[in-house]
Every structure is written in structure tokens, then in C-alpha cells.
CSV table of C-alpha atoms in Angstrom, one decimal:
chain,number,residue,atom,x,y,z
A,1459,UNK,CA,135.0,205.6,109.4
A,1460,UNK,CA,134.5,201.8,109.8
A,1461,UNK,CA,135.7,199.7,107.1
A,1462,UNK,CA,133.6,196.9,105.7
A,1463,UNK,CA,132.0,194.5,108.4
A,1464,UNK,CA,131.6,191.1,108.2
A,1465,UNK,CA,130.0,188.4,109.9
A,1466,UNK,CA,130.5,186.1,111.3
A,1467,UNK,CA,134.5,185.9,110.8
A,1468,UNK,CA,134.3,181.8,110.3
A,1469,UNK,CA,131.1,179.6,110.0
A,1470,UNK,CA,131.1,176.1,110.2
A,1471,UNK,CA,128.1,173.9,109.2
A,1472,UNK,CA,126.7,170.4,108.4
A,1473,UNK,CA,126.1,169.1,105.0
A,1474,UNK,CA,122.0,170.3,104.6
A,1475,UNK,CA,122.0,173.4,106.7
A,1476,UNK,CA,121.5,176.4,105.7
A,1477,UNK,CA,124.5,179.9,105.9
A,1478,UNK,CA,123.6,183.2,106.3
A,1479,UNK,CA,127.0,185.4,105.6
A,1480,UNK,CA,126.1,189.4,106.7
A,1481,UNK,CA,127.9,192.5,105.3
A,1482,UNK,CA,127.7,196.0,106.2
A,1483,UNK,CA,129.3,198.3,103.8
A,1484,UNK,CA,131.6,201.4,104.5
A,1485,UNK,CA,129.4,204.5,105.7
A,1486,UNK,CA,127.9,206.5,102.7
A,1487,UNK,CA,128.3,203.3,100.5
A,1488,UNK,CA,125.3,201.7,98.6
A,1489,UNK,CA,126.7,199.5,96.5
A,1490,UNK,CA,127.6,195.8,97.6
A,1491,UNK,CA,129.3,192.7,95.9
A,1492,UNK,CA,130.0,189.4,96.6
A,1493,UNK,CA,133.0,187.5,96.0
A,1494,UNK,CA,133.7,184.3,96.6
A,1495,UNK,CA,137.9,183.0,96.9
A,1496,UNK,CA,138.5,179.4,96.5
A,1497,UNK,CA,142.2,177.9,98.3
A,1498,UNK,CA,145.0,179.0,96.1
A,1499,UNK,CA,142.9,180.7,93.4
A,1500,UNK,CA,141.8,184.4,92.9
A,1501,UNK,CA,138.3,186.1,93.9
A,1502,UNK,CA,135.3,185.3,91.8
A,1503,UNK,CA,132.7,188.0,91.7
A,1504,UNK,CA,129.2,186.5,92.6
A,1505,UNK,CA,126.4,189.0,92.8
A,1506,UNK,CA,126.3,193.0,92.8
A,1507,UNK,CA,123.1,195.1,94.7
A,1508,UNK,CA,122.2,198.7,95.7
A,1509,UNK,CA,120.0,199.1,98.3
A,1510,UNK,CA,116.5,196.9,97.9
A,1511,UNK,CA,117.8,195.5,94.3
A,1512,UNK,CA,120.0,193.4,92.6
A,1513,UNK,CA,121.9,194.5,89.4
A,1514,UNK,CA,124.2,191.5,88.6
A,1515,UNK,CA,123.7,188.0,89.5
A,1516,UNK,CA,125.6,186.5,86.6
A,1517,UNK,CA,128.1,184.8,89.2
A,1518,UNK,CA,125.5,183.5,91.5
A,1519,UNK,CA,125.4,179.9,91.3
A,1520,UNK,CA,121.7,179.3,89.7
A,1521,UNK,CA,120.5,176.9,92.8
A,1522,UNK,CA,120.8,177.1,97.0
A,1523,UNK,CA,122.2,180.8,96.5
A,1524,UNK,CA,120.3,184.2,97.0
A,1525,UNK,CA,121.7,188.0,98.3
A,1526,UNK,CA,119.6,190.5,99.7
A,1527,UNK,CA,120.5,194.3,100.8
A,1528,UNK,CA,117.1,195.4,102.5
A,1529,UNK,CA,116.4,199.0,102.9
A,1530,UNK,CA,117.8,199.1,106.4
A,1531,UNK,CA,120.6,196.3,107.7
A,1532,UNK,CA,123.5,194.8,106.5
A,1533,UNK,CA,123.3,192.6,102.8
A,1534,UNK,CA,122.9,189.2,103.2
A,1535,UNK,CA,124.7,186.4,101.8
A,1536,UNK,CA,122.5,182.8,101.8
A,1537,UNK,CA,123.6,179.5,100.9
A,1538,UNK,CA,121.0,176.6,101.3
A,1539,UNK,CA,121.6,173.0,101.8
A,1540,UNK,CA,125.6,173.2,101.6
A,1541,UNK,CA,127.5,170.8,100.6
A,1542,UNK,CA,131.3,170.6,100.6
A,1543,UNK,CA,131.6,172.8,97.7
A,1544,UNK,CA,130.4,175.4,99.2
A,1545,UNK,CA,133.8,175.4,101.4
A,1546,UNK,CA,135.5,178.7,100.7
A,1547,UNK,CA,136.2,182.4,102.1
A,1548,UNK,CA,133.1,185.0,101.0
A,1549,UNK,CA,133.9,188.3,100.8
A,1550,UNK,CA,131.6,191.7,100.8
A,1551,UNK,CA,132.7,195.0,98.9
A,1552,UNK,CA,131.4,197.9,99.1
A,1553,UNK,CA,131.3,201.5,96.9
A,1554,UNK,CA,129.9,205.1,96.9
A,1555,UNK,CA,127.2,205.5,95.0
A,1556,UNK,CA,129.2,208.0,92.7
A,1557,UNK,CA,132.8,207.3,91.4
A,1558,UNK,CA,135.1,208.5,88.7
A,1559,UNK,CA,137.2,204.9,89.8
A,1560,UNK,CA,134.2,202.7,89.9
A,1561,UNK,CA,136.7,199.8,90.6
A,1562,UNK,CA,137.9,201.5,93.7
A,1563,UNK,CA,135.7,198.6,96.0
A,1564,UNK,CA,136.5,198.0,99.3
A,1565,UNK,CA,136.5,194.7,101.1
A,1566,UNK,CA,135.7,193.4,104.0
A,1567,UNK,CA,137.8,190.6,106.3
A,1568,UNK,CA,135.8,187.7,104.6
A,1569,UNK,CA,133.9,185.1,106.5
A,1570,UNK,CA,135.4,181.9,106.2
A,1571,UNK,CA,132.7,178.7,105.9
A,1572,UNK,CA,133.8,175.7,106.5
A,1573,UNK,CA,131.6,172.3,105.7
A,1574,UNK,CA,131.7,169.4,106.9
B,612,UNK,CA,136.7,191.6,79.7
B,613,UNK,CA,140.3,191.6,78.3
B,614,UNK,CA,142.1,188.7,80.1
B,615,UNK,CA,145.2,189.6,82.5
B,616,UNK,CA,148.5,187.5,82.8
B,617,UNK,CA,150.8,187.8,85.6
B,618,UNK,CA,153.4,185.6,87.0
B,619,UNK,CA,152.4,183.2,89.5
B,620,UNK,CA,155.3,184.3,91.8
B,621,UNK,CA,158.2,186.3,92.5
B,622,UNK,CA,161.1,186.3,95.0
B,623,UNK,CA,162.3,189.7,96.6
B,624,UNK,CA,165.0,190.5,99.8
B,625,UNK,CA,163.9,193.7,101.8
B,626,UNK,CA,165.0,196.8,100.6
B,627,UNK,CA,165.0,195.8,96.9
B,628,UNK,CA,162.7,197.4,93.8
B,629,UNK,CA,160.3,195.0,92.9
B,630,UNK,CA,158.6,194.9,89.4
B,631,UNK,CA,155.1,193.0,88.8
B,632,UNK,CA,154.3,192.9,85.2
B,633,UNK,CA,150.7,192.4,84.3
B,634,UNK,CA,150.0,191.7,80.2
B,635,UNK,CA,146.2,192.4,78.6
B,636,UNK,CA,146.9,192.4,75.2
B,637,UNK,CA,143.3,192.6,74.3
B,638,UNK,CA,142.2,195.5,76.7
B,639,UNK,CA,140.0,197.8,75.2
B,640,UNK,CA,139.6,201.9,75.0
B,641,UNK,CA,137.4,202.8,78.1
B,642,UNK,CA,139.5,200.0,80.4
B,643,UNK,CA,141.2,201.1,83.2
B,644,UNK,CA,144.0,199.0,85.2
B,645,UNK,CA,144.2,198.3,88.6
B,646,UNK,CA,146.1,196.6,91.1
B,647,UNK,CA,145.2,195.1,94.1
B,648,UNK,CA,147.1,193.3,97.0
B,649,UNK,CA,145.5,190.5,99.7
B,650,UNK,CA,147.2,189.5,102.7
B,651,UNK,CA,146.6,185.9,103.9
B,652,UNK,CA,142.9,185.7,105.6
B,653,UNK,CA,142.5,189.3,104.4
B,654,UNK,CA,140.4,190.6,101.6
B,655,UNK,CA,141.6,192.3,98.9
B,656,UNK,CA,143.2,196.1,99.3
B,657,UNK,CA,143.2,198.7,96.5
B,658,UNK,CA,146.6,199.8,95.5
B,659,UNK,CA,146.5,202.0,92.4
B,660,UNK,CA,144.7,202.7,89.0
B,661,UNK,CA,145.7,204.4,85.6
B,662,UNK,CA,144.5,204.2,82.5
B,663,UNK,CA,148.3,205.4,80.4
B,664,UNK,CA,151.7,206.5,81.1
B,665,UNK,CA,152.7,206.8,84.6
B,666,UNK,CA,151.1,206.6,88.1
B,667,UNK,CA,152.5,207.2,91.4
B,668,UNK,CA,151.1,207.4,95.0
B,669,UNK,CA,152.4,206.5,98.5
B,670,UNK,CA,152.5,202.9,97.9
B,671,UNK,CA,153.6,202.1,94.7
B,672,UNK,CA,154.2,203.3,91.0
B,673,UNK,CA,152.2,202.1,87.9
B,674,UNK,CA,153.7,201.9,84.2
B,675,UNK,CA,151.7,201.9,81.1
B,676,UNK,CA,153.0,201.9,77.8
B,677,UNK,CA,151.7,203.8,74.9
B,678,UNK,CA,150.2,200.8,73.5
B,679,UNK,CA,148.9,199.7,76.9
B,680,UNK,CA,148.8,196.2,76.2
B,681,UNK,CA,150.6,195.8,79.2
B,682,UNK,CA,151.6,197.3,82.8
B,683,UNK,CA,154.1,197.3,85.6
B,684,UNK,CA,153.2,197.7,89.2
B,685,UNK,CA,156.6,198.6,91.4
B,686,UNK,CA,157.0,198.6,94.6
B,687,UNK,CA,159.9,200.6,96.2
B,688,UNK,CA,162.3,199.4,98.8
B,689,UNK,CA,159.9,196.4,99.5
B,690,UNK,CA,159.7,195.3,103.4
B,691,UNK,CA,158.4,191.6,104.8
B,692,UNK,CA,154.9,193.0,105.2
B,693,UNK,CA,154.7,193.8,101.6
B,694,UNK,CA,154.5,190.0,101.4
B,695,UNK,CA,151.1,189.1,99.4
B,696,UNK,CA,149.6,188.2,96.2
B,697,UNK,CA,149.4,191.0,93.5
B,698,UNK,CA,146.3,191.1,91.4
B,699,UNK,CA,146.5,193.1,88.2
B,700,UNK,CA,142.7,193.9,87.0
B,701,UNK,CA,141.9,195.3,83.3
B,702,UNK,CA,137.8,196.3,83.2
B,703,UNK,CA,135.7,199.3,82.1
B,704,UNK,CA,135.3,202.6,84.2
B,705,UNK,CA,131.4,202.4,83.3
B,706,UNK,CA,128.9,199.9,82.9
B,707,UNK,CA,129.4,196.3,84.7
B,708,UNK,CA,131.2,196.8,88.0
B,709,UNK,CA,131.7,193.7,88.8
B,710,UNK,CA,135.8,192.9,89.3
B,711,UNK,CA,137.7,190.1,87.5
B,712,UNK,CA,140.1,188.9,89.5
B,713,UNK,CA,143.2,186.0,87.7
B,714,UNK,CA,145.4,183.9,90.2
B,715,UNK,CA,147.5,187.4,90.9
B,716,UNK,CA,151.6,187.1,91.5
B,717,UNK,CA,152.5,185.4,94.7
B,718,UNK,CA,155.5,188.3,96.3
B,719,UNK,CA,157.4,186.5,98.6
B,720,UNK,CA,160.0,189.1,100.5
B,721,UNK,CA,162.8,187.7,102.5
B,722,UNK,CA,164.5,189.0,105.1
């Protein structure tokens, strides 16, 4: 059973263009989060969907940001017009849809943007 | 959420018992507590839960006091690759899933 996959590993844009971070969770999962991990500092959660909705947003920076996890394909992490703030390692969790340990989430590798 | 304190870091030599202590004095009924470990460039990794008394798996060993206002992850006979940060996570079994992660405990292990 694959763990979670991310993509692309590292991503490196320009100040203004647009990143598109991908996730596909763990086989048999449906639930997906968003983290993002700053240098030196611990994971903060950003958003939280099941399949063709999102539950929790409260992290989600209110402008340039937006998650998606269609029906079929992986979720989808977009950041619009970044800026240098934006620098930082995502990561994607993932969880069955049932859990007695609902904080048992498992991560992906993290995609690492970089901008410049 | 009932807010976590850890140290920032901790020194070990292989072979030794190492003892994380995590304190949430304001945790709450329904929380559980949970541990996690990252790896440079690596996301976080599950490492145990428990919600009182004590836990034990293949990895490590969780403490929790009656009063569970506080917890102790320890790790046996710790090698180099159990280098990593330590996060120690207090939240509800139910409800809001999203995890709150502090600055976790920096384990260095030397040879």
C-alpha cells in the first residue's frame, strides 16, 4: 500500500506566478489536510476536505489560497501570485474515513516551494 | 485546544533511555495525546497515542499521570536514526481534526 504522494518534491517560482502542490492520499483514505511547516518552526494546519468538499478552512490564508479534492484525482493545493512568504515546505495527510484515533494522519514527503 | 510545552532540545548518546516530557495543563476530558516524530525533509510520522496511564508499542512507551496534565514519551536504547524533532499533540478524538502542532523537542543522539 503506497504511502501518501506528493508532487512535485520541490517547486520553485517567480514572484506573481501561480503553484499548484498535488496530493494523493493513502488507498481507502478520503480525508485530506494541509499543512504548511515554516524553517525551524512546527506544522500549521491549513485546510481539511473529503472528497468534493471542504470542512475546515480556518488555516487558509483568506487571499491567493484555495484546495480542491475532486471526485476523481489527487487534492490540490493552489497558491496565486506568490510572494516570498509563501516560501515554505507544504505537506498533505491523509485518513480513513472511519477512526477510533482520528489523529492517526499520515503524511506525505512535502513539496518544498521555493520563491524567488 | 489545550496548549502543549516541550523542551526545545535534548541531548542523548546511543544506547541510552531517553525521556521527552510534554506538559498541557489545560487539556480537557475527550483529549487524547499523541506524539509524532519528523525527520529532516520528511513529514511528520505517527508514533503513539493514549489517553491515561501507560502505553507501549514497538517504538516507544507513553506515560500519563492520573491527573494527565502532563506526559512522557520514552524511547528505549535510542540509536543515531532516532535523531528528530518530537512533537507532543493534545486534541479531541471527535469533532475538529485538524492537528496542532508546537515547535516539538529537537533529539539530538550522538554516537
Amino acid at each position: 500500500n503506497a504511502g501518501v504522494m506528493q508532487n512535485p518534491r520541490h517547486l520553485v517560482r517567480r514572484r506573481g506566478q501561480e503553484a499548484r502542490l498535488r496530493c494523493s492520499p493513502m488507498k481507502g483514505h478520503s480525508h485530506v489536510y494541509w499543512y504548511r511547516q515554516l524553517p525551524e518552526e512546527g506544522l500549521k494546519f491549513m485546510v481539511y476536505l473529503q472528497k468534493e468538499n471542504i470542512i475546515d478552512e480556518s488555516g487558509m490564508p483568506k487571499e491567493r489560497f484555495s484546495a480542491e479534492f475532486p471526485k476523481e484525482g489527487p487534492s490540490i493545493l493552489r497558491i496565486q501570485q506568490v510572494v516570498r512568504g509563501d516560501s515554505a515546505a507544504y505537506f498533505c495527510a491523509s485518513s480513513p474515513p472511519i477512526s477510533g484515533r482520528a489523529y492517526e494522519q499520515f503524511f506525505g514527503p512535502g513539496t518544498r516551494l521555493t520563491v524567488l | 485546544l489545550a496548549k502543549t510545552t516541550q523542551p526545545i532540545s535534548m541531548d542523548s548518546y546511543e544506547g541510552q533511555e531517553v525521556n521527552i516530557t510534554c506538559s498541557h495543563n489545560n487539556i480537557a476530558t475527550n483529549d487524547y495525546i499523541t506524539w509524532y516524530q519528523q525527520f529532516p525533509s520528511q513529514g511528520p510520522r505517527f508514533i503513539i497515542q493514549g489517553y491515561k496511564t501507560k502505553v507501549t508499542n514497538e517504538v516507544a512507551s507513553l506515560f500519563i499521570p492520573a491527573d494527565r496534565k502532563s506526559s512522557t514519551l520514552s524511547l528505549p536504547r535510542v540509536s543515531l536514526s532516532d535523531t528528530a524533532v518530537y512533537y507532543c499533540l493534545v486534541a479531541l478524538d471527535t469533532g475538529r481534526r485538524a492537528l496542532t502542532f508546537g515547535s516539538g523537542t529537537r533529539l539530538q543522539v550522538q554516537p
